[in-house]
Amino acid sequence: MAAGSPAPAQSSHSGVSAQRGSTCSAEQVESIAANVPSHSGSCYGDAVVDIVALSPAVQNAEVSSRPTDEEIIAQENAIRASEAEKLGFVGDIEPLVALEKEYEAGSEVFVRKIRSLESSYRSMRRTRGDGNCFFRSFIFAYMEVLVATNDLAERNRVVTCLRQWRPKLMETGFQELVFEDALEVLIDQLNSLGTAEPLTVRQLEDNLRDASLSPMIVMMLRMLDSAEIQRRGDFFYPFILGMSDEATTVEQFCRRYVEPMGEESDHVHIVALTDALQVPIRVVYLDRTAMPGEGGSSAVATYDFTPAGCAGTPPRVHLLYRPGHYDVLYPALPAPPSVPAAST
């Protein structure tokens, strides 16, 4: 399932707002998703051969020499996996100019949009593009803020929330034996804040880069996501129908597109996770689409995912979305207040 744009679902959830409060409709979801470039199919370059003009023998040879769709998909997956392995699960902090350089030779629209971001964001942190990037970006960014601010009240709140999910997960059909270790690992990470030797950002980086620990935490978040969607199936089902050409149930959707590791995330996943943990997030959407009004092709779309219980709470997590991938964004520090010059 191709990753769609981060756009809202709206019902008991307070809604997903764009540009500080305006509600995003289902039509906007479809409009944004329509602008995500498709990576399916194959490209054989600019040269075009008119097979009709060739002899049957040459035609057959030409056709037989072409790779099958299965071979093309396998090759694309191998390339994608190879590129993903070059980056750890979580990268280092980089200035936004590093991202800008990636597009200097290709897309002027991307370059202009990245430059426009620099007034609001100072840097970014990449995550591996392995289909788990949303969940990994979310939990790293959330915990990094807790570490930086030593916000023990928020730590206590989310730990209580996670413990309350234990019976809910079992009610949804998850066996405690399957999730109990992963749940305790996540809670232990959070509880390490505020101790005699509190968790540091460096330790958090090491933990989320660990080949055993990082996937376990992502797996736990996927189970929470699935349980939230299934518990509120009536709310999510209309959006699930719009994401698949196949007839499916909420449970089938979760088994196929939410729980498996490596499956990309859509707006349904985002709404479910923010609601499950009551953590508001902001997603900055970077693509080639020109926004209406001032700014045009240099303006970026911004979507806030705010649970009903968090109305008025600023986003705790900021993510950058490029078609098919999420990274962490760091807001620019506010300018210090001006100090009047001393009179002489």
Short mmCIF file of C-alpha atoms in Angstrom, two decimals:
data_model
loop_
_atom_site.label_atom_id
_atom_site.label_comp_id
_atom_site.label_asym_id
_atom_site.label_seq_id
_atom_site.Cartn_x
_atom_site.Cartn_y
_atom_site.Cartn_z
CA MET A 1 0.00 0.00 0.00
CA ALA A 2 1.57 3.25 -1.05
CA ALA A 3 1.89 5.80 1.68
CA GLY A 4 -0.76 8.44 1.34
CA SER A 5 -0.62 12.00 2.47
CA PRO A 6 -1.03 12.89 6.10
CA ALA A 7 -4.59 14.08 6.04
CA PRO A 8 -7.33 13.86 8.59
CA ALA A 9 -10.12 11.68 9.66
CA GLN A 10 -12.89 13.50 11.48
CA SER A 11 -15.47 12.22 13.93
CA SER A 12 -14.98 11.67 17.66
CA HIS A 13 -11.41 12.69 17.00
CA SER A 14 -11.15 16.45 17.19
CA GLY A 15 -10.06 16.51 13.58
CA VAL A 16 -6.83 17.16 11.79
CA SER A 17 -6.23 20.79 11.18
CA ALA A 18 -4.26 22.43 8.43
CA GLN A 19 -2.41 25.67 8.86
CA ARG A 20 -3.46 26.25 12.47
CA GLY A 21 -7.00 25.12 12.77
CA SER A 22 -8.75 24.76 9.43
CA THR A 23 -10.26 21.28 9.16
CA CYS A 24 -9.05 18.98 6.40
CA SER A 25 -11.89 17.22 4.62
CA ALA A 26 -11.90 13.81 2.99
CA GLU A 27 -11.81 15.61 -0.38
CA GLN A 28 -8.52 17.24 0.65
CA VAL A 29 -7.20 13.83 1.60
CA GLU A 30 -7.97 12.60 -1.91
CA SER A 31 -6.53 15.75 -3.49
CA ILE A 32 -3.27 15.45 -1.62
CA ALA A 33 -3.01 11.72 -2.23
CA ALA A 34 -3.54 12.31 -5.94
CA ASN A 35 -0.36 14.39 -6.04
CA VAL A 36 1.83 11.68 -4.59
CA PRO A 37 3.83 10.32 -7.51
CA SER A 38 3.32 6.65 -8.21
CA HIS A 39 6.36 4.40 -8.17
CA SER A 40 4.62 1.39 -9.66
CA GLY A 41 5.33 0.11 -13.12
CA SER A 42 8.60 0.51 -14.96
CA CYS A 43 10.52 3.01 -17.05
CA TYR A 44 12.73 2.04 -19.95
CA GLY A 45 14.16 5.47 -20.74
CA ASP A 46 13.32 8.01 -23.40
CA ALA A 47 13.90 5.83 -26.45
CA VAL A 48 10.71 4.40 -27.95
CA VAL A 49 10.78 1.37 -30.23
CA ASP A 50 7.83 0.79 -32.55
CA ILE A 51 7.48 -2.98 -32.16
CA VAL A 52 4.65 -3.03 -34.69
CA ALA A 53 7.14 -2.14 -37.41
CA LEU A 54 9.45 -5.02 -36.54
CA SER A 55 9.30 -8.56 -37.85
CA PRO A 56 7.55 -11.17 -35.69
CA ALA A 57 10.87 -12.80 -34.80
CA VAL A 58 12.36 -9.51 -33.66
CA GLN A 59 9.16 -8.66 -31.82
CA ASN A 60 9.29 -11.93 -29.90
CA ALA A 61 12.95 -11.45 -29.07
CA GLU A 62 12.28 -7.88 -27.92
CA VAL A 63 9.38 -8.91 -25.70
CA SER A 64 11.14 -11.95 -24.24
CA SER A 65 14.19 -9.85 -23.32
CA ARG A 66 12.13 -7.49 -21.22
CA PRO A 67 11.91 -8.20 -17.48
CA THR A 68 8.60 -9.33 -16.09
CA ASP A 69 6.63 -7.17 -13.68
CA GLU A 70 7.68 -9.51 -10.87
CA GLU A 71 11.35 -9.09 -11.81
CA ILE A 72 11.00 -5.30 -11.93
CA ILE A 73 9.32 -5.20 -8.52
CA ALA A 74 11.96 -7.51 -7.05
CA GLN A 75 14.74 -5.32 -8.44
CA GLU A 76 13.13 -2.14 -7.08
CA ASN A 77 12.72 -3.75 -3.66
CA ALA A 78 16.34 -4.87 -3.66
CA ILE A 79 17.53 -1.35 -4.52
CA ARG A 80 15.30 0.15 -1.84
CA ALA A 81 16.53 -2.33 0.77
CA SER A 82 20.14 -1.66 -0.17
CA GLU A 83 19.68 2.09 0.21
CA ALA A 84 17.89 1.63 3.54
CA GLU A 85 20.77 -0.42 4.93
CA LYS A 86 23.16 2.48 4.35
CA LEU A 87 21.35 4.48 7.04
CA GLY A 88 20.86 3.28 10.59
CA PHE A 89 17.38 3.14 12.06
CA VAL A 90 17.92 6.71 13.28
CA GLY A 91 20.45 9.19 11.88
CA ASP A 92 22.18 12.21 13.36
CA ILE A 93 20.81 15.74 13.45
CA GLU A 94 21.50 17.61 10.19
CA PRO A 95 20.85 21.17 9.06
CA LEU A 96 18.02 21.55 6.56
CA VAL A 97 20.54 22.74 3.98
CA ALA A 98 21.71 19.11 3.74
CA LEU A 99 18.26 18.15 2.49
CA GLU A 100 18.23 21.12 0.13
CA LYS A 101 21.41 19.90 -1.55
CA GLU A 102 19.73 16.61 -2.43
CA TYR A 103 17.31 18.41 -4.73
CA GLU A 104 19.49 21.20 -6.15
CA ALA A 105 20.07 19.32 -9.40
CA GLY A 106 16.54 18.01 -9.70
CA SER A 107 13.56 19.89 -8.29
CA GLU A 108 13.47 23.66 -7.90
CA VAL A 109 10.07 23.39 -6.19
CA PHE A 110 11.52 21.16 -3.48
CA VAL A 111 14.46 23.53 -3.01
CA ARG A 112 12.18 26.56 -2.62
CA LYS A 113 9.96 24.72 -0.15
CA ILE A 114 12.91 23.53 1.92
CA ARG A 115 14.24 27.08 2.07
CA SER A 116 10.84 28.33 3.20
CA LEU A 117 10.94 25.79 6.05
CA GLU A 118 14.10 27.32 7.46
CA SER A 119 12.14 30.13 9.07
CA SER A 120 10.23 27.60 11.20
CA TYR A 121 12.61 24.65 11.49
CA ARG A 122 16.33 24.56 12.13
CA SER A 123 17.29 20.95 11.47
CA MET A 124 16.14 17.40 10.80
CA ARG A 125 16.97 13.82 11.71
CA ARG A 126 16.61 11.09 9.12
CA THR A 127 15.17 7.67 9.80
CA ARG A 128 15.58 4.51 7.76
CA GLY A 129 13.15 4.23 4.87
CA ASP A 130 12.09 0.69 5.63
CA GLY A 131 8.34 1.18 5.93
CA ASN A 132 8.59 1.73 9.69
CA CYS A 133 9.78 5.33 9.43
CA PHE A 134 6.59 6.94 10.77
CA PHE A 135 6.50 4.88 13.96
CA ARG A 136 10.24 5.20 14.54
CA SER A 137 10.27 8.95 13.84
CA PHE A 138 7.29 9.46 16.12
CA ILE A 139 8.64 7.62 19.17
CA PHE A 140 12.15 9.03 18.83
CA ALA A 141 10.94 12.62 18.48
CA TYR A 142 8.48 12.22 21.36
CA MET A 143 11.01 10.72 23.75
CA GLU A 144 13.73 13.16 22.72
CA VAL A 145 11.49 16.06 23.77
CA LEU A 146 10.82 14.36 27.11
CA VAL A 147 14.55 13.88 27.65
CA ALA A 148 15.35 17.47 26.71
CA THR A 149 12.62 18.99 28.90
CA ASN A 150 12.66 16.40 31.72
CA ASP A 151 8.86 16.54 31.57
CA LEU A 152 8.06 13.99 34.27
CA ALA A 153 4.37 14.89 34.34
CA GLU A 154 4.01 13.94 30.67
CA ARG A 155 6.16 10.86 31.26
CA ASN A 156 3.85 9.73 34.06
CA ARG A 157 0.77 10.40 31.94
CA VAL A 158 1.90 8.34 28.96
CA VAL A 159 3.17 5.47 31.15
CA THR A 160 -0.26 5.31 32.80
CA CYS A 161 -1.84 5.38 29.34
CA LEU A 162 0.33 2.48 28.17
CA ARG A 163 -0.51 0.39 31.23
CA GLN A 164 -4.21 0.99 30.58
CA TRP A 165 -3.73 -0.45 27.11
CA ARG A 166 -2.82 -3.91 28.43
CA PRO A 167 -6.44 -5.12 28.93
CA LYS A 168 -7.58 -3.26 25.81
CA LEU A 169 -5.02 -5.12 23.69
CA MET A 170 -6.23 -8.45 25.03
CA GLU A 171 -9.85 -7.46 24.40
CA THR A 172 -8.91 -6.73 20.79
CA GLY A 173 -7.48 -10.23 20.40
CA PHE A 174 -3.76 -9.78 21.08
CA GLN A 175 -2.25 -12.42 23.34
CA GLU A 176 -0.43 -11.00 26.36
CA LEU A 177 2.47 -13.34 25.67
CA VAL A 178 2.95 -11.59 22.32
CA PHE A 179 3.05 -7.99 23.51
CA GLU A 180 4.01 -8.01 27.21
CA ASP A 181 7.80 -7.89 26.67
CA ALA A 182 7.57 -5.14 24.05
CA LEU A 183 5.19 -3.12 26.23
CA GLU A 184 7.52 -3.34 29.23
CA VAL A 185 10.50 -2.35 27.09
CA LEU A 186 8.70 0.81 25.98
CA ILE A 187 7.58 1.61 29.54
CA ASP A 188 11.10 1.00 30.87
CA GLN A 189 12.50 3.45 28.34
CA LEU A 190 10.08 6.10 29.55
CA ASN A 191 10.63 5.32 33.23
CA SER A 192 14.37 5.83 32.83
CA LEU A 193 13.61 9.55 32.75
CA GLY A 194 13.90 11.31 36.11
CA THR A 195 16.02 8.58 37.71
CA ALA A 196 19.39 8.99 39.42
CA GLU A 197 20.98 8.26 36.04
CA PRO A 198 18.36 9.57 33.59
CA LEU A 199 18.20 8.65 29.94
CA THR A 200 20.27 10.93 27.71
CA VAL A 201 19.77 11.78 24.05
CA ARG A 202 22.88 9.76 23.22
CA GLN A 203 21.47 6.72 25.01
CA LEU A 204 18.14 7.23 23.27
CA GLU A 205 19.95 7.27 19.92
CA ASP A 206 21.77 4.05 20.82
CA ASN A 207 18.53 2.38 21.94
CA LEU A 208 16.55 3.32 18.83
CA ARG A 209 19.48 2.19 16.67
CA ASP A 210 19.71 -1.19 18.38
CA ALA A 211 18.84 -4.06 16.05
CA SER A 212 16.74 -5.81 18.71
CA LEU A 213 15.31 -2.96 20.77
CA SER A 214 14.21 -0.64 17.96
CA PRO A 215 12.08 -3.20 16.06
CA MET A 216 10.49 -4.32 19.34
CA ILE A 217 9.34 -0.77 20.13
CA VAL A 218 8.03 -0.27 16.58
CA MET A 219 6.16 -3.58 16.80
CA MET A 220 4.51 -2.41 20.04
CA LEU A 221 3.40 0.85 18.44
CA ARG A 222 1.93 -1.07 15.51
CA MET A 223 -0.11 -3.24 17.86
CA LEU A 224 -1.40 -0.16 19.68
CA ASP A 225 -2.28 1.36 16.32
CA SER A 226 -4.14 -1.75 15.21
CA ALA A 227 -6.05 -2.04 18.49
CA GLU A 228 -7.13 1.62 18.34
CA ILE A 229 -8.39 1.22 14.77
CA GLN A 230 -10.30 -1.97 15.58
CA ARG A 231 -11.83 -0.57 18.77
CA ARG A 232 -13.14 2.39 16.75
CA GLY A 233 -13.91 0.49 13.59
CA ASP A 234 -17.08 2.44 12.77
CA PHE A 235 -15.08 5.66 12.75
CA PHE A 236 -12.14 4.41 10.69
CA TYR A 237 -13.96 2.12 8.25
CA PRO A 238 -15.05 4.83 5.73
CA PHE A 239 -11.44 5.97 5.41
CA ILE A 240 -10.19 2.41 5.09
CA LEU A 241 -12.62 1.83 2.21
CA GLY A 242 -11.18 4.85 0.42
CA MET A 243 -7.65 3.46 0.65
CA SER A 244 -8.16 0.09 -1.02
CA ASP A 245 -9.77 -1.15 -4.21
CA GLU A 246 -10.43 -4.48 -2.53
CA ALA A 247 -13.35 -5.24 -0.25
CA THR A 248 -11.94 -5.51 3.25
CA THR A 249 -12.94 -5.44 6.89
CA VAL A 250 -11.32 -3.31 9.57
CA GLU A 251 -9.67 -6.39 11.02
CA GLN A 252 -8.34 -7.49 7.63
CA PHE A 253 -6.97 -4.00 7.01
CA CYS A 254 -5.11 -4.06 10.33
CA ARG A 255 -3.73 -7.55 9.75
CA ARG A 256 -2.50 -6.59 6.28
CA TYR A 257 -1.49 -2.93 6.50
CA VAL A 258 -0.95 -1.98 10.14
CA GLU A 259 0.53 -4.85 12.14
CA PRO A 260 3.20 -6.21 9.72
CA MET A 261 6.64 -4.63 10.02
CA GLY A 262 7.67 -2.70 6.92
CA GLU A 263 4.17 -1.63 5.86
CA GLU A 264 4.04 2.10 5.11
CA SER A 265 1.79 4.43 7.10
CA ASP A 266 -1.13 6.54 5.95
CA HIS A 267 -3.26 9.18 7.65
CA VAL A 268 -5.33 6.45 9.33
CA HIS A 269 -2.21 5.16 11.12
CA ILE A 270 -1.34 8.68 12.28
CA VAL A 271 -4.78 9.50 13.64
CA ALA A 272 -4.98 6.15 15.44
CA LEU A 273 -1.59 6.46 17.13
CA THR A 274 -2.06 10.06 18.22
CA ASP A 275 -5.45 9.12 19.68
CA ALA A 276 -4.17 5.94 21.32
CA LEU A 277 -1.41 7.80 23.17
CA GLN A 278 -3.03 11.26 23.29
CA VAL A 279 0.01 12.90 21.75
CA PRO A 280 -0.59 15.77 19.27
CA ILE A 281 1.79 15.94 16.32
CA ARG A 282 2.42 18.19 13.34
CA VAL A 283 3.34 16.86 9.90
CA VAL A 284 4.95 19.14 7.32
CA TYR A 285 4.15 17.87 3.84
CA LEU A 286 6.88 18.38 1.24
CA ASP A 287 5.97 17.74 -2.39
CA ARG A 288 5.86 19.43 -5.80
CA THR A 289 2.33 20.79 -5.39
CA ALA A 290 1.90 24.57 -5.53
CA MET A 291 -0.19 25.79 -2.60
CA PRO A 292 -2.95 28.33 -3.30
CA GLY A 293 -2.53 31.90 -2.12
CA GLU A 294 0.67 33.60 -1.07
CA GLY A 295 3.82 31.56 -1.34
CA GLY A 296 2.66 29.42 -4.25
CA SER A 297 5.19 26.72 -5.05
CA SER A 298 7.39 27.71 -2.10
CA ALA A 299 4.68 27.20 0.53
CA VAL A 300 4.39 23.89 2.36
CA ALA A 301 1.25 22.22 3.68
CA THR A 302 1.17 21.67 7.43
CA TYR A 303 -1.23 19.28 9.16
CA ASP A 304 -1.89 19.06 12.89
CA PHE A 305 -3.16 15.76 14.29
CA THR A 306 -4.71 16.74 17.61
CA PRO A 307 -6.68 14.24 19.73
CA ALA A 308 -9.91 15.51 21.27
CA GLY A 309 -8.38 15.32 24.73
CA CYS A 310 -5.47 17.55 23.68
CA ALA A 311 -7.39 20.54 22.33
CA GLY A 312 -5.25 23.65 22.67
CA THR A 313 -2.07 21.66 23.27
CA PRO A 314 0.75 22.50 20.84
CA PRO A 315 2.29 19.62 18.88
CA ARG A 316 4.79 17.57 20.86
CA VAL A 317 6.20 15.94 17.73
CA HIS A 318 7.13 17.52 14.38
CA LEU A 319 7.63 15.27 11.35
CA LEU A 320 8.64 15.93 7.76
CA TYR A 321 6.74 13.92 5.16
CA ARG A 322 8.10 13.38 1.69
CA PRO A 323 6.13 10.98 -0.53
CA GLY A 324 6.61 7.59 1.06
CA HIS A 325 8.82 8.67 3.97
CA TYR A 326 8.89 10.43 7.35
CA ASP A 327 11.79 12.14 9.15
CA VAL A 328 12.05 14.16 12.37
CA LEU A 329 11.95 17.96 12.26
CA TYR A 330 13.30 20.34 14.91
CA PRO A 331 11.47 23.65 15.34
CA ALA A 332 13.56 26.80 15.25
CA LEU A 333 14.27 28.23 18.67
CA PRO A 334 12.25 31.36 19.44
CA ALA A 335 14.18 34.59 19.25
CA PRO A 336 15.13 35.96 22.68
CA PRO A 337 13.14 38.99 23.83
CA SER A 338 14.73 42.30 23.00
CA VAL A 339 16.28 44.19 25.90
CA PRO A 340 15.98 47.98 25.86
CA ALA A 341 19.29 49.75 25.78
CA ALA A 342 20.26 51.30 29.09
CA SER A 343 19.79 55.03 29.16
CA THR A 344 22.85 57.19 29.69
#
